[in-house]
């Protein structure tokens, strides 16, 4: 029996994830979702996140995306933990 191959589309975010970045991030995530059912959002280079960014991430996670925060700055990881999105974090 052939094994299923796991080929997620990775969306690498960097810089500030705030109101100014939301439109671009939503576009990138929409494109990724059309390419694959497995979308991983890489937050390692996000330097700041506000409620607008959290909202975009929460919407993406509800849609099936997974967050990867391994090497993200401590303050970004803390925000993700406080939002309850950590259940789906890599």
Short mmCIF file of C-alpha atoms in Angstrom, two decimals:
data_model
loop_
_atom_site.label_atom_id
_atom_site.label_comp_id
_atom_site.label_asym_id
_atom_site.label_seq_id
_atom_site.Cartn_x
_atom_site.Cartn_y
_atom_site.Cartn_z
CA UNK A 1 0.00 0.00 0.00
CA UNK A 2 1.57 3.37 -0.95
CA UNK A 3 2.13 5.79 1.89
CA UNK A 4 0.58 9.22 1.81
CA UNK A 5 3.14 11.93 1.20
CA UNK A 6 3.04 15.00 3.41
CA UNK A 7 3.80 18.06 1.28
CA UNK A 8 2.55 21.14 3.08
CA UNK A 9 2.70 24.60 1.59
CA UNK A 10 4.76 26.72 3.97
CA UNK A 11 3.93 30.41 4.28
CA UNK A 12 6.92 32.13 5.85
CA UNK A 13 5.99 35.38 7.57
CA UNK A 14 8.50 37.97 8.68
CA UNK A 15 8.54 41.36 10.32
CA UNK A 16 5.48 42.87 11.91
CA UNK A 17 2.18 41.00 11.73
CA UNK A 18 -0.14 43.94 12.28
CA UNK A 19 -2.93 45.87 10.56
CA UNK A 20 -0.59 47.06 7.82
CA UNK A 21 0.46 43.49 6.97
CA UNK A 22 -2.94 41.80 7.20
CA UNK A 23 -4.04 42.28 3.58
CA UNK A 24 -0.83 40.78 2.22
CA UNK A 25 -0.88 37.87 4.69
CA UNK A 26 -4.52 37.06 3.92
CA UNK A 27 -3.66 37.00 0.22
CA UNK A 28 -0.65 34.72 0.76
CA UNK A 29 -2.68 32.35 2.94
CA UNK A 30 -5.52 32.24 0.41
CA UNK A 31 -3.09 31.29 -2.35
CA UNK A 32 -1.51 28.62 -0.13
CA UNK A 33 -4.92 27.16 0.76
CA UNK A 34 -5.76 26.81 -2.92
CA UNK A 35 -2.50 24.92 -3.49
CA UNK A 36 -2.78 22.46 -0.61
CA UNK A 37 -4.97 21.27 2.22
CA UNK A 38 -1.82 21.28 4.37
CA UNK A 39 -0.70 24.84 5.10
CA UNK A 40 2.01 25.59 7.65
CA UNK A 41 2.48 29.18 8.78
CA UNK A 42 6.10 29.74 9.78
CA UNK A 43 6.38 32.50 12.39
CA UNK A 44 10.09 32.25 13.22
CA UNK A 45 10.89 35.66 11.73
CA UNK A 46 7.84 37.56 13.01
CA UNK A 47 9.11 40.39 15.20
CA UNK A 48 5.76 41.76 16.37
CA UNK A 49 2.16 40.57 16.40
CA UNK A 50 -0.97 42.47 17.37
CA UNK A 51 -4.66 41.59 17.54
CA UNK A 52 -5.03 41.99 13.78
CA UNK A 53 -2.30 39.42 13.22
CA UNK A 54 -3.80 37.09 15.81
CA UNK A 55 -7.15 37.34 14.05
CA UNK A 56 -5.65 36.34 10.71
CA UNK A 57 -3.82 33.40 12.31
CA UNK A 58 -6.95 32.28 14.19
CA UNK A 59 -8.96 32.32 10.96
CA UNK A 60 -6.25 30.31 9.19
CA UNK A 61 -6.03 27.76 12.01
CA UNK A 62 -9.83 27.32 11.97
CA UNK A 63 -9.44 26.65 8.26
CA UNK A 64 -6.95 23.87 8.93
CA UNK A 65 -3.57 25.63 8.87
CA UNK A 66 -0.86 24.75 11.36
CA UNK A 67 1.43 27.23 13.11
CA UNK A 68 5.18 26.68 13.31
CA UNK A 69 6.70 28.87 16.02
CA UNK A 70 9.78 26.89 17.04
CA UNK A 71 12.40 29.65 16.80
CA UNK A 72 10.04 32.62 16.98
CA UNK A 73 10.93 35.35 19.49
CA UNK A 74 9.67 34.67 23.01
CA UNK A 75 7.14 37.52 22.94
CA UNK A 76 5.59 36.16 19.71
CA UNK A 77 5.41 32.63 21.14
CA UNK A 78 3.80 34.03 24.29
CA UNK A 79 1.08 35.82 22.32
CA UNK A 80 0.32 32.61 20.42
CA UNK A 81 0.15 30.65 23.68
CA UNK A 82 -2.14 33.20 25.31
CA UNK A 83 -4.56 33.06 22.38
CA UNK A 84 -5.03 29.31 22.72
CA UNK A 85 -3.73 28.65 19.23
CA UNK A 86 -0.98 26.44 20.66
CA UNK A 87 -3.03 23.29 20.24
CA UNK A 88 -2.11 23.36 16.57
CA UNK A 89 1.49 24.59 16.85
CA UNK A 90 4.52 22.75 15.48
#
